[in-house]
Amino acid sequence: MNFFSSPFRVGLLVTERCGAGCAHCWFNCILDAGMTVTRHDAEYYIDAVVKLPSVKWISFTGGEPMLFPKLVEELIAYASGYGLKTELVTNCVWAETIDQTTEILSKLRDVGLV
């Protein structure tokens, strides 16, 4: 079996925008430029992914996807509705206080973030 013919995880790039400017990032992201996926397009990609029986996980990534928290929440719920396990790749710049962080992560967990 060819490893590349049966992926178990896919990444969905939510946005190229980010304010962190990490040296290792290949997007060379900046906060006020770059594309952001529409909900319609993202759902189209998720619909396509679930047709691949080997895919069990979807990673929401960027840039910094949590620049668009409502979109991330909606997409996690959508993917979870198909039974996909979800994960979020974030630099956590949005996690300013313990209470705020707990509230946001609880909301994401409730819609399906693993």
mmCIF file of N, CA and C in Angstrom:
data_model
loop_
_atom_site.group_PDB
_atom_site.id
_atom_site.type_symbol
_atom_site.label_atom_id
_atom_site.label_comp_id
_atom_site.label_asym_id
_atom_site.label_seq_id
_atom_site.Cartn_x
_atom_site.Cartn_y
_atom_site.Cartn_z
ATOM 1 N N MET A 1 0.840 -1.183 0.000
ATOM 2 C CA MET A 1 0.000 0.000 0.000
ATOM 3 C C MET A 1 0.884 1.245 0.000
ATOM 4 N N ASN A 2 0.555 2.178 -0.835
ATOM 5 C CA ASN A 2 1.289 3.436 -0.926
ATOM 6 C C ASN A 2 0.751 4.393 0.130
ATOM 7 N N PHE A 3 1.626 4.875 1.013
ATOM 8 C CA PHE A 3 1.218 5.789 2.080
ATOM 9 C C PHE A 3 0.470 6.997 1.535
ATOM 10 N N PHE A 4 0.906 7.540 0.433
ATOM 11 C CA PHE A 4 0.317 8.755 -0.097
ATOM 12 C C PHE A 4 -1.032 8.526 -0.772
ATOM 13 N N SER A 5 -1.410 7.299 -0.996
ATOM 14 C CA SER A 5 -2.702 7.040 -1.618
ATOM 15 C C SER A 5 -3.823 6.934 -0.590
ATOM 16 N N SER A 6 -3.470 6.926 0.696
ATOM 17 C CA SER A 6 -4.512 6.810 1.715
ATOM 18 C C SER A 6 -4.203 7.742 2.900
ATOM 19 N N PRO A 7 -4.413 9.030 2.716
ATOM 20 C CA PRO A 7 -4.139 9.970 3.813
ATOM 21 C C PRO A 7 -5.117 9.774 4.962
ATOM 22 N N PHE A 8 -4.645 10.010 6.186
ATOM 23 C CA PHE A 8 -5.542 9.906 7.341
ATOM 24 C C PHE A 8 -5.899 11.282 7.896
ATOM 25 N N ARG A 9 -5.181 12.323 7.486
ATOM 26 C CA ARG A 9 -5.414 13.680 7.968
ATOM 27 C C ARG A 9 -5.219 14.644 6.810
ATOM 28 N N VAL A 10 -6.077 15.643 6.754
ATOM 29 C CA VAL A 10 -5.912 16.712 5.782
ATOM 30 C C VAL A 10 -5.919 18.047 6.519
ATOM 31 N N GLY A 11 -5.287 19.030 5.908
ATOM 32 C CA GLY A 11 -5.282 20.372 6.470
ATOM 33 C C GLY A 11 -6.135 21.295 5.624
ATOM 34 N N LEU A 12 -6.892 22.131 6.275
ATOM 35 C CA LEU A 12 -7.680 23.138 5.582
ATOM 36 C C LEU A 12 -7.157 24.504 6.017
ATOM 37 N N LEU A 13 -6.592 25.222 5.064
ATOM 38 C CA LEU A 13 -6.034 26.544 5.318
ATOM 39 C C LEU A 13 -7.185 27.542 5.420
ATOM 40 N N VAL A 14 -7.457 28.005 6.628
ATOM 41 C CA VAL A 14 -8.552 28.943 6.855
ATOM 42 C C VAL A 14 -8.179 30.326 6.357
ATOM 43 N N THR A 15 -6.965 30.749 6.635
ATOM 44 C CA THR A 15 -6.518 32.075 6.224
ATOM 45 C C THR A 15 -5.001 32.119 6.110
ATOM 46 N N GLU A 16 -4.530 33.019 5.291
ATOM 47 C CA GLU A 16 -3.099 33.293 5.215
ATOM 48 C C GLU A 16 -2.713 34.443 6.139
ATOM 49 N N ARG A 17 -3.677 35.071 6.743
ATOM 50 C CA ARG A 17 -3.422 36.218 7.620
ATOM 51 C C ARG A 17 -2.907 35.771 8.983
ATOM 52 N N CYS A 18 -1.948 36.519 9.504
ATOM 53 C CA CYS A 18 -1.399 36.240 10.825
ATOM 54 C C CYS A 18 -0.532 37.423 11.232
ATOM 55 N N GLY A 19 -0.509 37.709 12.510
ATOM 56 C CA GLY A 19 0.306 38.808 12.990
ATOM 57 C C GLY A 19 1.585 38.388 13.674
ATOM 58 N N ALA A 20 1.830 37.078 13.778
ATOM 59 C CA ALA A 20 2.977 36.600 14.550
ATOM 60 C C ALA A 20 4.311 36.753 13.810
ATOM 61 N N GLY A 21 4.322 36.551 12.514
ATOM 62 C CA GLY A 21 5.563 36.678 11.740
ATOM 63 C C GLY A 21 6.624 35.658 12.106
ATOM 64 N N CYS A 22 6.239 34.423 12.304
ATOM 65 C CA CYS A 22 7.183 33.363 12.682
ATOM 66 C C CYS A 22 8.183 33.084 11.560
ATOM 67 N N ALA A 23 9.426 32.915 11.926
ATOM 68 C CA ALA A 23 10.485 32.682 10.946
ATOM 69 C C ALA A 23 10.290 31.380 10.175
ATOM 70 N N HIS A 24 9.673 30.376 10.788
ATOM 71 C CA HIS A 24 9.519 29.074 10.145
ATOM 72 C C HIS A 24 8.323 29.004 9.195
ATOM 73 N N CYS A 25 7.477 30.024 9.190
ATOM 74 C CA CYS A 25 6.260 29.985 8.383
ATOM 75 C C CYS A 25 6.582 30.238 6.914
ATOM 76 N N TRP A 26 6.118 29.341 6.062
ATOM 77 C CA TRP A 26 6.388 29.477 4.636
ATOM 78 C C TRP A 26 5.448 30.458 3.949
ATOM 79 N N PHE A 27 4.402 30.918 4.634
ATOM 80 C CA PHE A 27 3.477 31.872 4.035
ATOM 81 C C PHE A 27 3.950 33.313 4.154
ATOM 82 N N ASN A 28 4.897 33.560 5.060
ATOM 83 C CA ASN A 28 5.356 34.926 5.299
ATOM 84 C C ASN A 28 4.143 35.822 5.567
ATOM 85 N N CYS A 29 3.286 35.373 6.465
ATOM 86 C CA CYS A 29 1.992 36.006 6.719
ATOM 87 C C CYS A 29 2.126 37.390 7.340
ATOM 88 N N ILE A 30 1.169 38.220 6.993
ATOM 89 C CA ILE A 30 0.997 39.495 7.662
ATOM 90 C C ILE A 30 -0.471 39.623 8.044
ATOM 91 N N LEU A 31 -0.745 40.514 8.956
ATOM 92 C CA LEU A 31 -2.081 40.581 9.540
ATOM 93 C C LEU A 31 -3.143 41.079 8.572
ATOM 94 N N ASP A 32 -2.801 42.006 7.710
ATOM 95 C CA ASP A 32 -3.839 42.647 6.892
ATOM 96 C C ASP A 32 -3.782 42.292 5.409
ATOM 97 N N ALA A 33 -3.214 41.131 5.101
ATOM 98 C CA ALA A 33 -3.183 40.702 3.694
ATOM 99 C C ALA A 33 -3.238 39.183 3.630
ATOM 100 N N GLY A 34 -3.655 38.683 2.494
ATOM 101 C CA GLY A 34 -3.736 37.243 2.294
ATOM 102 C C GLY A 34 -5.177 36.793 2.205
ATOM 103 N N MET A 35 -5.355 35.639 1.639
ATOM 104 C CA MET A 35 -6.708 35.126 1.418
ATOM 105 C C MET A 35 -7.272 34.506 2.694
ATOM 106 N N THR A 36 -8.595 34.491 2.755
ATOM 107 C CA THR A 36 -9.338 33.770 3.786
ATOM 108 C C THR A 36 -10.425 32.982 3.070
ATOM 109 N N VAL A 37 -10.541 31.720 3.405
ATOM 110 C CA VAL A 37 -11.515 30.857 2.742
ATOM 111 C C VAL A 37 -12.939 31.297 3.122
ATOM 112 N N THR A 38 -13.850 31.152 2.206
ATOM 113 C CA THR A 38 -15.253 31.407 2.534
ATOM 114 C C THR A 38 -15.830 30.152 3.180
ATOM 115 N N ARG A 39 -16.896 30.328 3.930
ATOM 116 C CA ARG A 39 -17.547 29.162 4.529
ATOM 117 C C ARG A 39 -18.027 28.205 3.437
ATOM 118 N N HIS A 40 -18.588 28.751 2.378
ATOM 119 C CA HIS A 40 -19.079 27.929 1.269
ATOM 120 C C HIS A 40 -17.955 27.074 0.682
ATOM 121 N N ASP A 41 -16.815 27.689 0.389
ATOM 122 C CA ASP A 41 -15.695 26.941 -0.190
ATOM 123 C C ASP A 41 -15.156 25.907 0.794
ATOM 124 N N ALA A 42 -15.034 26.284 2.056
ATOM 125 C CA ALA A 42 -14.526 25.349 3.054
ATOM 126 C C ALA A 42 -15.444 24.136 3.189
ATOM 127 N N GLU A 43 -16.743 24.364 3.188
ATOM 128 C CA GLU A 43 -17.676 23.241 3.270
ATOM 129 C C GLU A 43 -17.578 22.362 2.031
ATOM 130 N N TYR A 44 -17.340 22.949 0.889
ATOM 131 C CA TYR A 44 -17.134 22.183 -0.347
ATOM 132 C C TYR A 44 -15.921 21.252 -0.185
ATOM 133 N N TYR A 45 -14.829 21.790 0.360
ATOM 134 C CA TYR A 45 -13.622 20.979 0.557
ATOM 135 C C TYR A 45 -13.874 19.867 1.577
ATOM 136 N N ILE A 46 -14.583 20.181 2.641
ATOM 137 C CA ILE A 46 -14.902 19.165 3.654
ATOM 138 C C ILE A 46 -15.782 18.078 3.034
ATOM 139 N N ASP A 47 -16.756 18.485 2.226
ATOM 140 C CA ASP A 47 -17.611 17.502 1.533
ATOM 141 C C ASP A 47 -16.769 16.562 0.670
ATOM 142 N N ALA A 48 -15.736 17.101 0.036
ATOM 143 C CA ALA A 48 -14.864 16.277 -0.809
ATOM 144 C C ALA A 48 -14.008 15.334 0.038
ATOM 145 N N VAL A 49 -13.524 15.830 1.165
ATOM 146 C CA VAL A 49 -12.652 15.038 2.036
ATOM 147 C C VAL A 49 -13.379 13.815 2.590
ATOM 148 N N VAL A 50 -14.637 13.966 2.951
ATOM 149 C CA VAL A 50 -15.337 12.835 3.564
ATOM 150 C C VAL A 50 -15.577 11.700 2.576
ATOM 151 N N LYS A 51 -15.362 11.944 1.308
ATOM 152 C CA LYS A 51 -15.481 10.886 0.307
ATOM 153 C C LYS A 51 -14.240 9.996 0.275
ATOM 154 N N LEU A 52 -13.193 10.408 0.989
ATOM 155 C CA LEU A 52 -11.968 9.610 1.088
ATOM 156 C C LEU A 52 -12.054 8.789 2.371
ATOM 157 N N PRO A 53 -12.289 7.505 2.275
ATOM 158 C CA PRO A 53 -12.556 6.703 3.475
ATOM 159 C C PRO A 53 -11.396 6.643 4.466
ATOM 160 N N SER A 54 -10.182 6.893 4.017
ATOM 161 C CA SER A 54 -9.048 6.809 4.934
ATOM 162 C C SER A 54 -8.903 8.062 5.802
ATOM 163 N N VAL A 55 -9.513 9.161 5.420
ATOM 164 C CA VAL A 55 -9.360 10.415 6.167
ATOM 165 C C VAL A 55 -10.240 10.385 7.411
ATOM 166 N N LYS A 56 -9.594 10.550 8.554
ATOM 167 C CA LYS A 56 -10.289 10.553 9.846
ATOM 168 C C LYS A 56 -10.193 11.906 10.545
ATOM 169 N N TRP A 57 -9.203 12.718 10.172
ATOM 170 C CA TRP A 57 -8.925 13.994 10.832
ATOM 171 C C TRP A 57 -8.909 15.132 9.819
ATOM 172 N N ILE A 58 -9.305 16.317 10.294
ATOM 173 C CA ILE A 58 -9.111 17.543 9.529
ATOM 174 C C ILE A 58 -8.512 18.584 10.468
ATOM 175 N N SER A 59 -7.445 19.212 10.008
ATOM 176 C CA SER A 59 -6.746 20.240 10.775
ATOM 177 C C SER A 59 -7.092 21.602 10.200
ATOM 178 N N PHE A 60 -7.596 22.486 11.036
ATOM 179 C CA PHE A 60 -7.868 23.860 10.613
ATOM 180 C C PHE A 60 -6.642 24.684 10.960
ATOM 181 N N THR A 61 -6.061 25.298 9.939
ATOM 182 C CA THR A 61 -4.757 25.912 10.085
ATOM 183 C C THR A 61 -4.703 27.229 9.337
ATOM 184 N N GLY A 62 -3.561 27.844 9.336
ATOM 185 C CA GLY A 62 -3.362 29.108 8.635
ATOM 186 C C GLY A 62 -1.886 29.350 8.450
ATOM 187 N N GLY A 63 -1.633 30.572 8.409
ATOM 188 C CA GLY A 63 -1.952 31.780 9.109
ATOM 189 C C GLY A 63 -2.507 31.477 10.491
ATOM 190 N N GLU A 64 -3.251 32.421 10.975
ATOM 191 C CA GLU A 64 -3.897 32.285 12.284
ATOM 192 C C GLU A 64 -5.399 32.175 12.098
ATOM 193 N N PRO A 65 -5.931 30.941 12.114
ATOM 194 C CA PRO A 65 -7.353 30.742 11.866
ATOM 195 C C PRO A 65 -8.256 31.442 12.878
ATOM 196 N N MET A 66 -7.774 31.644 14.102
ATOM 197 C CA MET A 66 -8.614 32.253 15.124
ATOM 198 C C MET A 66 -8.767 33.765 14.955
ATOM 199 N N LEU A 67 -8.228 34.310 13.878
ATOM 200 C CA LEU A 67 -8.608 35.674 13.502
ATOM 201 C C LEU A 67 -10.063 35.687 13.054
ATOM 202 N N PHE A 68 -10.589 34.505 12.743
ATOM 203 C CA PHE A 68 -11.964 34.323 12.283
ATOM 204 C C PHE A 68 -12.640 33.259 13.152
ATOM 205 N N PRO A 69 -12.856 33.556 14.441
ATOM 206 C CA PRO A 69 -13.339 32.529 15.375
ATOM 207 C C PRO A 69 -14.706 31.961 15.024
ATOM 208 N N LYS A 70 -15.621 32.766 14.549
ATOM 209 C CA LYS A 70 -16.959 32.261 14.199
ATOM 210 C C LYS A 70 -16.858 31.280 13.029
ATOM 211 N N LEU A 71 -16.051 31.616 12.024
ATOM 212 C CA LEU A 71 -15.846 30.725 10.882
ATOM 213 C C LEU A 71 -15.237 29.407 11.348
ATOM 214 N N VAL A 72 -14.232 29.472 12.204
ATOM 215 C CA VAL A 72 -13.598 28.254 12.720
ATOM 216 C C VAL A 72 -14.624 27.406 13.469
ATOM 217 N N GLU A 73 -15.420 28.034 14.310
ATOM 218 C CA GLU A 73 -16.452 27.308 15.057
ATOM 219 C C GLU A 73 -17.441 26.628 14.106
ATOM 220 N N GLU A 74 -17.881 27.332 13.098
ATOM 221 C CA GLU A 74 -18.832 26.764 12.134
ATOM 222 C C GLU A 74 -18.218 25.598 11.362
ATOM 223 N N LEU A 75 -16.951 25.724 10.982
ATOM 224 C CA LEU A 75 -16.310 24.664 10.205
ATOM 225 C C LEU A 75 -16.010 23.435 11.053
ATOM 226 N N ILE A 76 -15.645 23.642 12.305
ATOM 227 C CA ILE A 76 -15.440 22.510 13.202
ATOM 228 C C ILE A 76 -16.758 21.756 13.373
ATOM 229 N N ALA A 77 -17.832 22.485 13.583
ATOM 230 C CA ALA A 77 -19.145 21.842 13.722
ATOM 231 C C ALA A 77 -19.525 21.094 12.453
ATOM 232 N N TYR A 78 -19.272 21.692 11.311
ATOM 233 C CA TYR A 78 -19.623 21.065 10.031
ATOM 234 C C TYR A 78 -18.846 19.761 9.838
ATOM 235 N N ALA A 79 -17.528 19.817 10.046
ATOM 236 C CA ALA A 79 -16.696 18.621 9.866
ATOM 237 C C ALA A 79 -17.038 17.556 10.894
ATOM 238 N N SER A 80 -17.291 17.955 12.109
ATOM 239 C CA SER A 80 -17.647 17.006 13.165
ATOM 240 C C SER A 80 -18.971 16.327 12.864
ATOM 241 N N GLY A 81 -19.854 17.036 12.195
ATOM 242 C CA GLY A 81 -21.132 16.448 11.803
ATOM 243 C C GLY A 81 -20.963 15.250 10.886
ATOM 244 N N TYR A 82 -19.858 15.196 10.178
ATOM 245 C CA TYR A 82 -19.540 14.049 9.323
ATOM 246 C C TYR A 82 -18.813 12.944 10.096
ATOM 247 N N GLY A 83 -18.467 13.220 11.340
ATOM 248 C CA GLY A 83 -17.714 12.242 12.126
ATOM 249 C C GLY A 83 -16.217 12.414 12.030
ATOM 250 N N LEU A 84 -15.755 13.472 11.369
ATOM 251 C CA LEU A 84 -14.322 13.728 11.312
ATOM 252 C C LEU A 84 -13.837 14.239 12.662
ATOM 253 N N LYS A 85 -12.649 13.818 13.053
ATOM 254 C CA LYS A 85 -11.991 14.393 14.217
ATOM 255 C C LYS A 85 -11.367 15.707 13.759
ATOM 256 N N THR A 86 -11.410 16.700 14.618
ATOM 257 C CA THR A 86 -10.923 18.018 14.226
ATOM 258 C C THR A 86 -9.824 18.489 15.161
ATOM 259 N N GLU A 87 -8.924 19.272 14.589
ATOM 260 C CA GLU A 87 -7.890 19.903 15.394
ATOM 261 C C GLU A 87 -7.656 21.313 14.863
ATOM 262 N N LEU A 88 -7.079 22.146 15.694
ATOM 263 C CA LEU A 88 -6.869 23.549 15.368
ATOM 264 C C LEU A 88 -5.409 23.894 15.585
ATOM 265 N N VAL A 89 -4.767 24.413 14.545
ATOM 266 C CA VAL A 89 -3.382 24.854 14.638
ATOM 267 C C VAL A 89 -3.412 26.369 14.809
ATOM 268 N N THR A 90 -2.982 26.829 15.969
ATOM 269 C CA THR A 90 -3.078 28.239 16.323
ATOM 270 C C THR A 90 -1.864 28.672 17.128
ATOM 271 N N ASN A 91 -1.537 29.954 17.056
ATOM 272 C CA ASN A 91 -0.455 30.472 17.886
ATOM 273 C C ASN A 91 -0.978 30.973 19.238
ATOM 274 N N CYS A 92 -2.269 30.893 19.455
ATOM 275 C CA CYS A 92 -2.944 31.229 20.717
ATOM 276 C C CYS A 92 -2.809 32.691 21.121
ATOM 277 N N VAL A 93 -2.571 33.565 20.171
ATOM 278 C CA VAL A 93 -2.490 34.985 20.488
ATOM 279 C C VAL A 93 -3.817 35.492 21.048
ATOM 280 N N TRP A 94 -4.881 34.816 20.745
ATOM 281 C CA TRP A 94 -6.219 35.165 21.215
ATOM 282 C C TRP A 94 -6.447 34.778 22.675
ATOM 283 N N ALA A 95 -5.586 33.951 23.234
ATOM 284 C CA ALA A 95 -5.750 33.428 24.600
ATOM 285 C C ALA A 95 -5.161 34.420 25.603
ATOM 286 N N GLU A 96 -5.888 35.489 25.840
ATOM 287 C CA GLU A 96 -5.359 36.574 26.673
ATOM 288 C C GLU A 96 -5.551 36.352 28.169
ATOM 289 N N THR A 97 -6.625 35.683 28.561
ATOM 290 C CA THR A 97 -6.850 35.380 29.977
ATOM 291 C C THR A 97 -7.301 33.934 30.096
ATOM 292 N N ILE A 98 -7.176 33.398 31.292
ATOM 293 C CA ILE A 98 -7.609 32.017 31.514
ATOM 294 C C ILE A 98 -9.106 31.885 31.277
ATOM 295 N N ASP A 99 -9.882 32.845 31.780
ATOM 296 C CA ASP A 99 -11.337 32.771 31.606
ATOM 297 C C ASP A 99 -11.734 32.841 30.138
ATOM 298 N N GLN A 100 -11.136 33.764 29.400
ATOM 299 C CA GLN A 100 -11.443 33.907 27.975
ATOM 300 C C GLN A 100 -11.032 32.650 27.214
ATOM 301 N N THR A 101 -9.866 32.146 27.507
ATOM 302 C CA THR A 101 -9.363 30.944 26.843
ATOM 303 C C THR A 101 -10.269 29.754 27.121
ATOM 304 N N THR A 102 -10.653 29.585 28.375
ATOM 305 C CA THR A 102 -11.541 28.493 28.757
ATOM 306 C C THR A 102 -12.875 28.603 28.038
ATOM 307 N N GLU A 103 -13.418 29.797 27.963
ATOM 308 C CA GLU A 103 -14.698 30.002 27.282
ATOM 309 C C GLU A 103 -14.615 29.644 25.801
ATOM 310 N N ILE A 104 -13.582 30.114 25.139
ATOM 311 C CA ILE A 104 -13.426 29.853 23.704
ATOM 312 C C ILE A 104 -13.191 28.369 23.449
ATOM 313 N N LEU A 105 -12.287 27.764 24.211
ATOM 314 C CA LEU A 105 -12.000 26.341 23.998
ATOM 315 C C LEU A 105 -13.202 25.465 24.344
ATOM 316 N N SER A 106 -13.954 25.837 25.347
ATOM 317 C CA SER A 106 -15.162 25.079 25.688
ATOM 318 C C SER A 106 -16.168 25.128 24.551
ATOM 319 N N LYS A 107 -16.327 26.305 23.970
ATOM 320 C CA LYS A 107 -17.259 26.459 22.849
ATOM 321 C C LYS A 107 -16.807 25.601 21.665
ATOM 322 N N LEU A 108 -15.499 25.607 21.376
ATOM 323 C CA LEU A 108 -14.986 24.803 20.270
ATOM 324 C C LEU A 108 -15.106 23.314 20.555
ATOM 325 N N ARG A 109 -14.854 22.928 21.810
ATOM 326 C CA ARG A 109 -15.018 21.519 22.191
ATOM 327 C C ARG A 109 -16.481 21.086 22.033
ATOM 328 N N ASP A 110 -17.378 21.957 22.420
ATOM 329 C CA ASP A 110 -18.811 21.630 22.345
ATOM 330 C C ASP A 110 -19.289 21.397 20.918
ATOM 331 N N VAL A 111 -18.631 22.031 19.942
ATOM 332 C CA VAL A 111 -19.028 21.817 18.540
ATOM 333 C C VAL A 111 -18.196 20.740 17.856
ATOM 334 N N GLY A 112 -17.206 20.160 18.589
ATOM 335 C CA GLY A 112 -16.513 19.012 18.030
ATOM 336 C C GLY A 112 -15.004 19.027 18.018
ATOM 337 N N LEU A 113 -14.360 20.072 18.514
ATOM 338 C CA LEU A 113 -12.895 20.077 18.536
ATOM 339 C C LEU A 113 -12.408 18.985 19.473
ATOM 340 N N VAL A 114 -11.492 18.162 18.973
ATOM 341 C CA VAL A 114 -10.981 17.050 19.765
ATOM 342 C C VAL A 114 -9.784 17.498 20.585
#
